[in-house]
Amino acid sequence: MLIDELTQSLLGHIILFITFAAMANKEDIFKKVIAHSKEYGYVFQSSELYDGLAAVYDYGSNGSELKKNIKEYWWASMVKMNENIVGIDSAIFMHPTIWKASGHVDAFNDPLIDNKDSKKRYRADVLVEDYIAKIEGKITKEVKKAAKRFGEAFDQAQFLETNPRVLGYKEKMSAISKRLNGSLEKEDLEDVKALIEELEIKCPISGTSNWTDVRQFNLMFGTKMGATAEGSSDLWLRPETAQGIFVNFLNVQKTARMKVPFGIAQIGKAFRNEIVARQFIFRMREFEQMEMQFFVRPGEEMKWYEYWKEARQKWHLSLGVDADKYRFHDHEKLAHYANAAADIEYQFPFGFKEVEGIHSRTDFDLKAHQEYSGRKVQYFDPEINESYTPFVVETSIGVDRMFLLTMCNAYREENIGDNDTRVVLALPPVLAPVKAAILPLTKKDGLPELARKVYDQLKLEFNCVIEEKDSIGRRYRRQDANGTPFCVTVDNETINDNCVTIRHRDSMEQERVSIDDVRDIIDRSVSIRHNLAKC
Ligand code: GAP
């Protein structure tokens, strides 16, 4: 009995140690993901030759493939899987009045605050949210302590609902959050500053609370169109792709002969002059969005809002990410156009953060464009013999953020026995930039020529590479780190038996198969068709 208790206590300490080590490691892991992204041609700092441009990034040979695959996977799930969703590709430059109508000129602001000592600029709301996240961290610590104390008998749900210390933390979080949201909604920026001071939030650089007043900062980039200074007009670079869909609503509905409910999907660049652009490609000034506006009958929006929340969750899970790495965050503070909104958050190494937004946008945008353009933007519903302005449910996900999620989720350092380790990028095969590496075992005996034959059979369907250099073991490691799901090795036996060895990246298992079966084996794992069947 005593030994059991001792063992349990020891185990508890070990688990705690491992947990803390894992927490300490998260920051390191993120740094490694960033370094790996550069080393393997995924992401480069833009204009690196000139010391870079803040929060702007370029995608390399692997990165551009991964990005393309993410977009294709999304597009297929929207436009191919749903007969009532069609795609468009609208221009980045749009009539400036569109941004007045959409509310972006007046309301697309972030509250900023500067620390007078460090001269660093922050988003005031993010400073408070980070403070709330710290309290959340304290709850996590309480849970871990209690789990260790109570062992198997521990009931986490009950603990979270009854422990006085946890309840105190929760109450504090909720009060701060309510006050922040209330002040932001009322545009009471003095109170946001007062809150920061009351919470004694300090600048992480200077360590002081010497703050300026909080002021609003519009996130849209301005530009000019026209040859001469006098004749030019002021334009905005679009901060979301959605408005291109709204202003084309009637064009698309009529030409594609769509009936409500139906959706319009679009993938394209968006630009935001973010105040604080940190965390690699998480918050960028130039990024890409994949947005879908679903037009529904007024009064039916909440049904469709729930439908799309579930559909989008399934899409994420179809890529094989652990369900407990995702969570929904329902908005308390709603954007000027929404009557319900939720984020799908992923557990990045720097915490749970938004990847995608699902918004019930009411009829705000279509009505606003009707008012500002002076043209009728309505739909005649033949089933009920009535004209109305459709309500809109939107799903909006950042391509770059999905890219970052995919990289963070895939990066692994594995101990594979015999004092050997490997770095593996366990990308979902459907998204992996290179699907198969064809490896002649040696550079002689006709093996390179045979490898090229296999490559030629596959190249039109899958992005493949041929690699001859280095030992087979080193080549496997390089492909593991590159994220390639299959290595196809051509050896001396291949000449006789028309077979090759397929090595699977994640399990490292090898199987001998006929060259004629290679295509099907790869296809089963990498095809969009097979993966989306899980949705
Ligand atoms: N049309 C609605 C809209 O734009 P949003 O929540 O502001 O909503 C949608 O943005 C998604 O776009 C976010 O969930 C995120 O994935 C991505 N996104 C927004 N700002 C971004 C930025 N600065 N850098 C990278 N991705 C961004």
Coordinates of C-alpha atoms and ligand atoms in Angstrom, one line a residue:
M1 CA 0.0 0.0 0.0
L2 CA 2.8 2.4 1.1
I3 CA 4.7 1.5 -2.1
D4 CA 1.6 2.2 -4.1
E5 CA 1.2 5.6 -2.6
L6 CA 4.9 6.4 -3.0
T7 CA 4.7 5.3 -6.7
Q8 CA 1.6 7.4 -7.2
S9 CA 3.2 10.5 -5.7
L10 CA 6.4 9.9 -7.7
L11 CA 4.3 9.5 -10.9
G12 CA 2.5 12.7 -10.1
H13 CA 5.7 14.5 -9.8
I14 CA 7.0 13.1 -13.0
I15 CA 3.8 14.0 -14.9
L16 CA 4.0 17.5 -13.4
F17 CA 7.6 17.8 -14.5
I18 CA 6.8 16.6 -18.0
T19 CA 3.8 19.0 -18.2
F20 CA 6.0 22.0 -17.1
A21 CA 8.8 20.9 -19.4
A22 CA 6.2 20.7 -22.2
M23 CA 4.9 24.2 -21.4
A24 CA 8.4 25.6 -21.3
N25 CA 9.1 23.9 -24.6
K26 CA 6.1 25.4 -26.5
E27 CA 7.9 28.7 -27.1
D28 CA 11.0 26.8 -28.3
I29 CA 8.8 24.7 -30.6
F30 CA 7.3 27.8 -32.2
K31 CA 10.8 29.2 -32.8
K32 CA 11.7 25.9 -34.4
V33 CA 8.6 25.9 -36.6
I34 CA 9.6 29.4 -37.8
A35 CA 13.2 28.2 -38.5
H36 CA 12.1 25.0 -40.2
S37 CA 9.7 27.0 -42.4
K38 CA 12.6 29.0 -43.7
E39 CA 15.1 26.1 -44.0
Y40 CA 12.7 23.9 -46.0
G41 CA 11.4 26.6 -48.3
Y42 CA 8.0 27.2 -46.8
V43 CA 8.1 30.8 -45.6
F44 CA 10.6 33.7 -46.0
Q45 CA 10.5 37.2 -44.6
S46 CA 9.5 39.5 -47.4
S47 CA 12.3 41.7 -48.8
E48 CA 14.8 39.9 -46.6
L49 CA 17.6 41.1 -48.7
Y50 CA 16.7 44.6 -47.5
D51 CA 16.3 43.6 -43.9
G52 CA 12.6 42.6 -44.3
L53 CA 9.2 44.4 -44.2
A54 CA 7.3 44.0 -41.0
A55 CA 4.5 41.5 -41.0
V56 CA 4.8 40.7 -44.7
Y57 CA 6.0 37.2 -45.8
D58 CA 6.8 35.3 -49.0
Y59 CA 6.1 31.6 -49.6
G60 CA 8.8 29.4 -51.0
S61 CA 8.7 26.3 -53.3
N62 CA 7.1 24.1 -50.6
G63 CA 5.1 26.9 -49.0
S64 CA 3.4 28.0 -52.2
E65 CA 2.4 24.3 -52.8
L66 CA 1.1 23.9 -49.3
K67 CA -0.8 27.2 -49.6
K68 CA -2.3 26.1 -53.0
N69 CA -3.3 22.8 -51.5
I70 CA -5.1 24.4 -48.5
K71 CA -7.0 26.6 -51.0
E72 CA -7.9 23.7 -53.2
Y73 CA -9.1 21.7 -50.2
W74 CA -11.3 24.6 -49.1
W75 CA -12.6 25.3 -52.6
A76 CA -13.5 21.7 -53.2
S77 CA -15.4 21.5 -49.8
M78 CA -17.4 24.6 -50.7
V79 CA -17.9 24.8 -54.5
K80 CA -17.6 21.2 -55.5
M81 CA -19.3 19.6 -52.6
N82 CA -22.3 22.0 -52.6
E83 CA -24.4 22.4 -55.7
N84 CA -25.8 25.6 -54.2
I85 CA -22.4 27.3 -53.8
V86 CA -20.5 29.0 -56.6
G87 CA -17.2 30.9 -56.7
I88 CA -16.1 34.3 -57.9
D89 CA -12.9 36.3 -58.1
S90 CA -13.5 39.9 -57.6
A91 CA -11.0 42.8 -57.8
I92 CA -8.9 44.1 -54.9
F93 CA -9.6 47.7 -56.0
M94 CA -13.2 48.7 -55.4
H95 CA -15.3 51.8 -55.4
P96 CA -14.4 53.8 -52.3
T97 CA -18.0 54.3 -51.3
I98 CA -18.3 50.5 -50.8
W99 CA -16.1 50.9 -47.7
K100 CA -18.3 53.7 -46.4
A101 CA -21.4 51.6 -46.9
S102 CA -19.8 48.6 -45.2
G103 CA -18.9 50.6 -42.2
H104 CA -15.2 50.0 -42.5
V105 CA -14.4 53.7 -43.0
D106 CA -16.0 54.6 -39.7
A107 CA -15.7 51.5 -37.6
F108 CA -12.9 49.3 -38.8
N109 CA -10.6 50.5 -35.9
D110 CA -8.4 49.0 -33.3
P111 CA -7.8 50.9 -30.0
L112 CA -4.1 51.6 -29.7
I113 CA -2.0 52.7 -26.7
D114 CA 1.7 53.6 -26.4
N115 CA 4.0 53.1 -23.6
K116 CA 5.8 56.4 -23.1
D117 CA 9.0 54.8 -21.8
S118 CA 9.6 52.0 -24.3
K119 CA 7.8 53.8 -27.1
K120 CA 6.2 50.5 -28.0
R121 CA 2.7 50.4 -29.4
Y122 CA 0.0 48.0 -28.3
R123 CA -3.6 47.1 -28.9
A124 CA -5.3 48.2 -25.7
D125 CA -7.9 45.4 -26.0
V126 CA -5.1 42.8 -26.5
L127 CA -3.3 44.0 -23.3
V128 CA -6.4 43.4 -21.3
E129 CA -7.1 40.0 -23.1
D130 CA -3.6 38.9 -22.3
Y131 CA -4.2 39.8 -18.7
I132 CA -7.4 37.6 -18.8
A133 CA -5.4 34.8 -20.4
K134 CA -3.0 34.9 -17.4
I135 CA -5.9 34.4 -15.0
E136 CA -7.0 31.5 -17.2
G137 CA -3.5 30.1 -16.8
K138 CA -3.9 30.2 -13.0
I139 CA -7.1 28.1 -13.3
T140 CA -5.1 25.6 -15.4
K141 CA -2.5 25.4 -12.6
E142 CA -5.2 24.9 -10.0
V143 CA -6.6 22.0 -12.1
K144 CA -3.2 20.4 -12.4
K145 CA -2.5 20.7 -8.7
A146 CA -5.9 19.2 -7.8
A147 CA -5.5 16.4 -10.4
K148 CA -2.2 15.5 -8.8
R149 CA -3.7 15.6 -5.3
F150 CA -6.8 13.5 -6.0
G151 CA -5.4 11.1 -8.6
E152 CA -7.9 9.0 -10.4
A153 CA -10.8 10.2 -8.3
F154 CA -10.4 13.7 -9.7
D155 CA -13.6 15.1 -11.4
Q156 CA -12.4 18.0 -13.4
A157 CA -15.8 19.3 -14.4
Q158 CA -17.0 19.3 -10.8
F159 CA -13.8 21.0 -9.6
L160 CA -14.2 23.8 -12.1
E161 CA -17.7 24.4 -10.9
T162 CA -17.2 24.3 -7.2
N163 CA -13.6 25.2 -6.2
P164 CA -13.8 28.6 -4.5
R165 CA -10.4 29.8 -5.9
V166 CA -11.4 28.8 -9.4
L167 CA -14.8 30.5 -9.1
G168 CA -13.0 33.6 -7.9
Y169 CA -10.8 33.7 -10.9
K170 CA -13.7 33.0 -13.3
E171 CA -15.7 35.9 -11.7
K172 CA -12.7 38.2 -12.1
M173 CA -12.2 37.2 -15.8
S174 CA -15.9 37.7 -16.6
A175 CA -16.0 41.1 -14.9
I176 CA -12.9 42.4 -16.8
S177 CA -14.2 41.0 -20.0
K178 CA -17.6 42.6 -19.5
R179 CA -16.1 46.0 -18.7
L180 CA -13.8 45.9 -21.7
N181 CA -16.5 44.9 -24.1
G182 CA -18.9 47.5 -22.7
S183 CA -16.3 50.3 -23.0
L184 CA -15.3 49.3 -26.5
E185 CA -18.9 49.1 -27.6
K186 CA -19.6 52.6 -26.1
E187 CA -16.3 53.8 -27.6
D188 CA -15.4 54.9 -24.1
L189 CA -11.6 54.8 -24.6
E190 CA -11.0 56.7 -21.4
D191 CA -12.5 53.7 -19.5
V192 CA -10.3 51.3 -21.5
K193 CA -7.2 53.2 -20.3
A194 CA -8.6 53.3 -16.7
L195 CA -9.1 49.6 -16.8
I196 CA -5.5 49.0 -17.9
E197 CA -4.3 51.2 -15.1
E198 CA -6.6 49.6 -12.5
L199 CA -5.3 46.2 -13.5
E200 CA -1.7 47.6 -13.2
I201 CA -0.9 46.2 -16.6
K202 CA 2.7 46.9 -17.4
C203 CA 4.6 47.2 -20.7
P204 CA 6.5 44.0 -21.2
I205 CA 9.5 46.0 -22.5
S206 CA 9.9 48.9 -20.1
G207 CA 8.0 47.3 -17.2
T208 CA 6.2 50.6 -16.5
S209 CA 2.6 51.7 -16.6
N210 CA 3.4 55.0 -18.2
W211 CA 0.7 54.9 -20.9
T212 CA -0.6 57.4 -23.4
D213 CA -4.4 57.8 -23.9
V214 CA -6.1 55.1 -25.9
R215 CA -7.0 56.2 -29.5
Q216 CA -8.8 54.6 -32.4
F217 CA -6.7 53.6 -35.4
N218 CA -8.3 52.7 -38.8
L219 CA -6.8 49.5 -40.2
M220 CA -7.4 50.1 -43.9
F221 CA -4.5 50.9 -46.2
G222 CA -5.2 53.9 -48.5
T223 CA -3.9 54.2 -52.0
K224 CA -4.5 56.3 -55.1
M225 CA -5.8 55.5 -58.6
G226 CA -5.1 57.8 -61.6
A227 CA -2.3 59.2 -63.6
T228 CA -2.1 62.8 -62.2
A229 CA -2.2 64.0 -58.7
E230 CA -5.2 66.3 -59.4
G231 CA -7.2 63.6 -61.3
S232 CA -6.5 60.7 -58.9
S233 CA -9.0 59.3 -56.6
D234 CA -8.5 57.8 -53.1
L235 CA -9.0 54.1 -52.8
W236 CA -8.7 51.5 -50.1
L237 CA -7.0 48.2 -50.3
R238 CA -9.8 45.8 -49.3
P239 CA -9.5 44.6 -45.7
E240 CA -11.8 41.6 -46.4
T241 CA -12.9 39.8 -49.6
A242 CA -16.5 39.7 -48.5
Q243 CA -17.5 43.0 -49.9
G244 CA -16.6 41.8 -53.4
I245 CA -19.2 39.1 -52.9
F246 CA -21.9 41.5 -51.6
V247 CA -21.6 44.0 -54.4
N248 CA -21.8 41.1 -56.9
F249 CA -24.8 39.4 -55.2
L250 CA -27.3 40.2 -58.0
N251 CA -24.8 39.6 -60.8
V252 CA -24.0 36.1 -59.5
Q253 CA -27.5 35.2 -58.4
K254 CA -28.9 36.0 -61.9
T255 CA -26.1 34.6 -64.1
A256 CA -25.6 31.4 -62.1
R257 CA -29.4 31.2 -61.7
M258 CA -29.1 30.6 -57.9
K259 CA -32.1 30.3 -55.6
V260 CA -31.9 31.2 -51.9
P261 CA -30.5 29.6 -49.9
F262 CA -27.2 29.7 -51.8
G263 CA -23.6 30.7 -51.3
I264 CA -20.8 32.6 -53.0
A265 CA -17.2 31.7 -52.3
Q266 CA -14.1 33.6 -52.9
I267 CA -10.4 33.3 -52.1
G268 CA -8.2 36.4 -52.3
K269 CA -5.9 38.9 -50.8
A270 CA -6.8 41.3 -48.0
F271 CA -4.8 44.0 -46.4
R272 CA -4.8 45.4 -42.8
N273 CA -2.5 47.9 -41.3
E274 CA -2.3 45.9 -38.1
I275 CA -1.0 47.9 -35.1
V276 CA 0.8 45.0 -33.6
A277 CA 1.8 42.3 -36.1
R278 CA 3.5 39.5 -34.2
Q279 CA 3.7 35.8 -34.1
F280 CA 5.1 35.1 -37.6
I281 CA 2.3 34.7 -40.2
F282 CA -0.4 34.7 -37.5
R283 CA -1.1 38.4 -37.9
M284 CA 0.0 39.9 -41.3
R285 CA -0.5 43.2 -43.1
E286 CA -1.0 41.4 -46.4
F287 CA -2.8 38.0 -46.2
E288 CA -5.3 35.8 -47.9
Q289 CA -8.8 34.9 -47.0
M290 CA -11.2 32.1 -48.0
E291 CA -14.7 33.5 -47.5
M292 CA -18.1 32.2 -48.2
Q293 CA -21.3 34.2 -47.9
F294 CA -24.4 32.1 -47.6
F295 CA -27.6 34.0 -48.5
V296 CA -30.8 32.9 -46.6
R297 CA -34.4 33.9 -46.0
P298 CA -34.8 36.4 -43.2
G299 CA -35.5 34.6 -40.0
E300 CA -33.7 31.4 -41.1
E301 CA -30.2 32.7 -40.3
M302 CA -29.7 31.1 -36.9
K303 CA -30.5 27.7 -38.4
W304 CA -27.8 28.2 -41.1
Y305 CA -25.4 29.8 -38.6
E306 CA -25.5 26.5 -36.6
Y307 CA -25.3 24.5 -39.8
W308 CA -22.1 26.2 -40.9
K309 CA -20.5 26.1 -37.5
E310 CA -20.8 22.3 -37.6
A311 CA -19.8 22.0 -41.2
R312 CA -16.7 24.0 -40.7
Q313 CA -15.7 22.1 -37.6
K314 CA -16.0 18.9 -39.7
W315 CA -13.8 20.3 -42.4
H316 CA -11.0 21.1 -39.8
L317 CA -11.3 17.6 -38.2
S318 CA -11.2 15.9 -41.6
L319 CA -7.5 17.0 -41.8
G320 CA -6.7 14.7 -38.8
V321 CA -6.0 17.4 -36.2
D322 CA -6.9 16.3 -32.6
A323 CA -10.4 17.5 -31.7
D324 CA -9.2 18.8 -28.4
K325 CA -6.8 21.2 -30.1
Y326 CA -9.9 23.1 -31.3
R327 CA -12.5 25.0 -29.5
F328 CA -15.3 27.4 -30.3
H329 CA -15.3 30.9 -28.9
D330 CA -18.7 32.6 -29.0
H331 CA -18.4 36.4 -29.3
E332 CA -19.9 38.7 -26.6
K333 CA -18.8 41.8 -28.4
L334 CA -20.3 41.7 -31.9
A335 CA -19.0 43.5 -35.0
H336 CA -21.2 46.3 -36.3
Y337 CA -22.8 43.9 -38.9
A338 CA -23.4 40.7 -36.9
N339 CA -26.2 39.3 -34.7
A340 CA -24.2 36.2 -33.8
A341 CA -20.6 35.2 -34.2
A342 CA -18.2 32.5 -33.2
D343 CA -14.5 31.8 -33.7
I344 CA -13.0 28.4 -34.3
E345 CA -9.8 28.6 -32.2
Y346 CA -6.8 26.3 -32.5
Q347 CA -4.3 25.7 -29.7
F348 CA -1.2 27.3 -31.2
P349 CA 2.1 27.1 -29.2
F350 CA 1.2 30.7 -28.0
G351 CA -2.3 29.7 -26.8
F352 CA -5.8 29.2 -28.2
K353 CA -6.3 31.7 -31.1
E354 CA -8.8 32.4 -33.8
V355 CA -8.3 30.6 -37.1
E356 CA -11.8 31.1 -38.6
G357 CA -14.8 33.2 -38.0
I358 CA -18.5 32.2 -38.5
H359 CA -20.7 35.3 -38.5
S360 CA -24.4 35.8 -38.9
R361 CA -24.1 39.2 -40.7
T362 CA -27.9 39.9 -40.9
D363 CA -29.0 41.9 -44.0
F364 CA -26.6 44.8 -43.0
D365 CA -24.3 44.7 -46.0
L366 CA -26.8 44.2 -48.8
K367 CA -29.1 46.9 -47.3
A368 CA -26.2 49.3 -46.9
H369 CA -25.2 48.8 -50.6
Q370 CA -28.8 49.3 -51.6
E371 CA -28.8 52.6 -49.7
Y372 CA -25.4 53.9 -50.8
S373 CA -25.7 52.9 -54.5
G374 CA -29.3 53.9 -54.8
R375 CA -30.0 50.6 -56.7
K376 CA -32.4 47.9 -55.6
V377 CA -30.5 44.9 -54.1
Q378 CA -33.2 42.4 -53.4
Y379 CA -34.1 38.9 -54.2
F380 CA -37.5 37.7 -55.5
D381 CA -38.3 34.4 -53.9
P382 CA -40.6 32.4 -56.3
E383 CA -41.5 29.9 -53.6
I384 CA -43.1 32.4 -51.3
N385 CA -43.8 35.0 -54.0
E386 CA -42.0 37.8 -52.1
S387 CA -39.1 40.1 -52.5
Y388 CA -36.7 40.6 -49.7
T389 CA -33.1 41.4 -48.7
P390 CA -31.5 38.1 -47.9
F391 CA -29.7 37.5 -44.6
V392 CA -26.1 36.3 -44.7
V393 CA -24.2 33.7 -42.8
E394 CA -20.5 34.0 -43.5
T395 CA -17.6 31.6 -43.0
S396 CA -14.2 33.4 -43.1
I397 CA -10.8 31.7 -42.7
G398 CA -7.3 33.1 -43.3
V399 CA -5.2 31.0 -45.6
D400 CA -2.0 32.0 -43.9
R401 CA -3.4 31.2 -40.4
M402 CA -4.6 27.8 -41.6
F403 CA -1.0 27.4 -43.0
L404 CA 0.5 28.2 -39.6
L405 CA -1.9 25.8 -37.9
T406 CA -0.9 23.1 -40.3
M407 CA 2.8 23.7 -39.7
C408 CA 2.5 23.9 -35.9
N409 CA 0.4 20.8 -35.8
A410 CA 2.8 18.9 -38.1
Y411 CA 6.2 19.7 -36.6
R412 CA 7.6 16.9 -34.4
E413 CA 10.9 15.9 -33.0
E414 CA 10.8 12.1 -32.4
N415 CA 13.0 9.8 -30.6
I416 CA 13.1 6.7 -32.8
G417 CA 15.3 4.4 -30.7
D418 CA 19.0 3.5 -30.8
N419 CA 19.8 7.0 -29.6
D420 CA 18.5 8.3 -32.9
T421 CA 16.1 11.2 -33.4
R422 CA 14.3 12.7 -36.4
V423 CA 12.4 15.8 -37.3
V424 CA 9.2 15.0 -39.1
L425 CA 6.7 17.3 -40.6
A426 CA 3.6 15.1 -40.3
L427 CA 1.5 17.2 -42.7
P428 CA -1.9 15.8 -43.7
P429 CA -0.9 14.0 -47.0
V430 CA -3.7 15.8 -48.9
L431 CA -2.0 19.1 -48.1
A432 CA 1.7 18.0 -48.3
P433 CA 3.6 20.0 -51.0
V434 CA 5.5 17.0 -52.3
K435 CA 3.5 13.7 -52.3
A436 CA 6.3 11.3 -53.1
A437 CA 10.0 11.2 -53.4
I438 CA 11.3 8.7 -55.9
L439 CA 14.7 7.4 -54.8
P440 CA 17.0 5.2 -56.8
L441 CA 19.0 3.2 -54.3
T442 CA 22.3 3.9 -56.2
K443 CA 23.3 6.0 -59.1
K444 CA 24.3 3.0 -61.3
D445 CA 22.9 -0.2 -62.8
G446 CA 20.1 1.7 -64.6
L447 CA 18.3 2.6 -61.4
P448 CA 18.2 6.4 -62.0
E449 CA 16.5 5.7 -65.4
L450 CA 14.0 3.3 -63.8
A451 CA 13.3 5.9 -61.1
R452 CA 12.6 8.5 -63.8
K453 CA 10.1 6.1 -65.4
V454 CA 8.2 5.8 -62.1
Y455 CA 8.4 9.6 -61.7
D456 CA 7.0 10.1 -65.2
Q457 CA 4.1 7.8 -64.4
L458 CA 3.2 9.9 -61.4
K459 CA 4.1 13.5 -62.2
L460 CA 1.0 14.6 -63.8
E461 CA -1.2 13.6 -60.9
F462 CA 1.1 14.2 -57.9
N463 CA 3.8 16.7 -57.2
C464 CA 6.9 14.4 -56.9
V465 CA 10.7 14.7 -56.7
I466 CA 13.6 12.5 -57.7
E467 CA 16.5 12.4 -55.3
E468 CA 19.8 10.6 -56.0
K469 CA 22.2 12.3 -53.6
D470 CA 23.3 10.8 -50.2
S471 CA 22.6 7.6 -48.5
I472 CA 19.1 6.2 -48.5
G473 CA 18.8 6.9 -44.7
R474 CA 19.7 10.5 -45.1
R475 CA 17.3 10.9 -48.0
Y476 CA 14.5 9.5 -45.8
R477 CA 15.3 11.9 -43.0
R478 CA 15.3 14.9 -45.5
Q479 CA 12.0 13.9 -46.9
D480 CA 10.5 13.4 -43.3
A481 CA 11.6 16.9 -42.5
N482 CA 10.2 18.2 -45.8
G483 CA 6.8 16.6 -45.0
T484 CA 6.7 14.2 -47.9
P485 CA 4.3 11.3 -47.0
F486 CA 5.8 8.7 -49.3
C487 CA 9.3 7.6 -50.4
V488 CA 9.4 5.2 -53.3
T489 CA 12.7 3.4 -53.5
V490 CA 13.9 1.8 -56.7
D491 CA 16.5 -0.9 -56.1
N492 CA 18.3 -3.7 -58.1
E493 CA 15.5 -6.1 -57.5
T494 CA 13.1 -3.7 -59.2
I495 CA 14.6 -4.6 -62.6
N496 CA 13.5 -8.2 -62.0
D497 CA 10.3 -8.0 -60.1
N498 CA 8.8 -4.7 -61.3
C499 CA 8.4 -3.8 -57.5
V500 CA 9.5 -0.9 -55.4
T501 CA 9.6 -0.2 -51.7
I502 CA 7.2 2.4 -50.4
R503 CA 8.2 3.9 -47.1
H504 CA 5.5 5.7 -45.1
R505 CA 6.6 8.9 -43.5
D506 CA 4.7 8.7 -40.1
S507 CA 5.0 5.0 -39.3
M508 CA 8.3 4.6 -41.1
E509 CA 6.9 1.3 -42.2
Q510 CA 8.0 -0.1 -45.6
E511 CA 6.1 -2.3 -48.0
R512 CA 7.1 -3.9 -51.2
V513 CA 4.6 -3.2 -53.9
S514 CA 4.2 -3.5 -57.7
I515 CA 5.1 -0.3 -59.6
D516 CA 1.6 -0.6 -61.1
D517 CA 0.0 -0.1 -57.6
V518 CA 2.0 2.9 -56.5
R519 CA -0.4 5.4 -58.1
D520 CA -3.4 4.0 -56.2
I521 CA -1.6 3.8 -52.9
I522 CA -0.6 7.4 -53.1
D523 CA -4.0 8.5 -54.4
R524 CA -5.9 6.8 -51.5
S525 CA -4.0 8.9 -49.0
V526 CA -3.6 12.3 -50.8
S527 CA -6.7 12.8 -52.9
I528 CA -9.2 15.5 -51.9
R529 CA -12.0 13.1 -52.8
H530 CA -11.0 10.6 -50.1
N531 CA -10.3 13.2 -47.4
L532 CA -13.5 15.1 -48.0
A533 CA -15.6 12.0 -47.7
K534 CA -15.0 12.4 -43.9
C535 CA -16.9 15.7 -43.9
Ligands
GAP1 N1 -15.2 39.0 -43.5 C1 -15.1 38.8 -42.2 C2 -13.7 39.0 -41.7 O1 -12.8 39.4 -42.4 P1 -12.2 38.6 -39.6 O2 -12.5 37.8 -38.3 O3 -11.7 40.0 -39.4 O4 -13.6 38.5 -40.4 C3 -11.4 36.4 -40.9 O5 -11.2 37.7 -40.5 C4 -10.2 35.6 -40.8 O6 -9.2 36.2 -41.6 C5 -9.6 35.4 -39.4 O7 -10.3 34.3 -38.7 C6 -8.2 35.1 -39.7 O8 -8.0 33.7 -40.1 C7 -7.9 35.9 -41.0 N2 -7.2 37.1 -40.7 C8 -7.7 38.3 -40.2 N3 -6.8 39.2 -40.0 C9 -5.6 38.6 -40.3 C10 -4.3 39.1 -40.4 N4 -3.9 40.3 -40.0 N5 -3.3 38.2 -40.7 C11 -3.6 36.9 -41.1 N6 -4.9 36.5 -41.1 C12 -5.9 37.3 -40.7

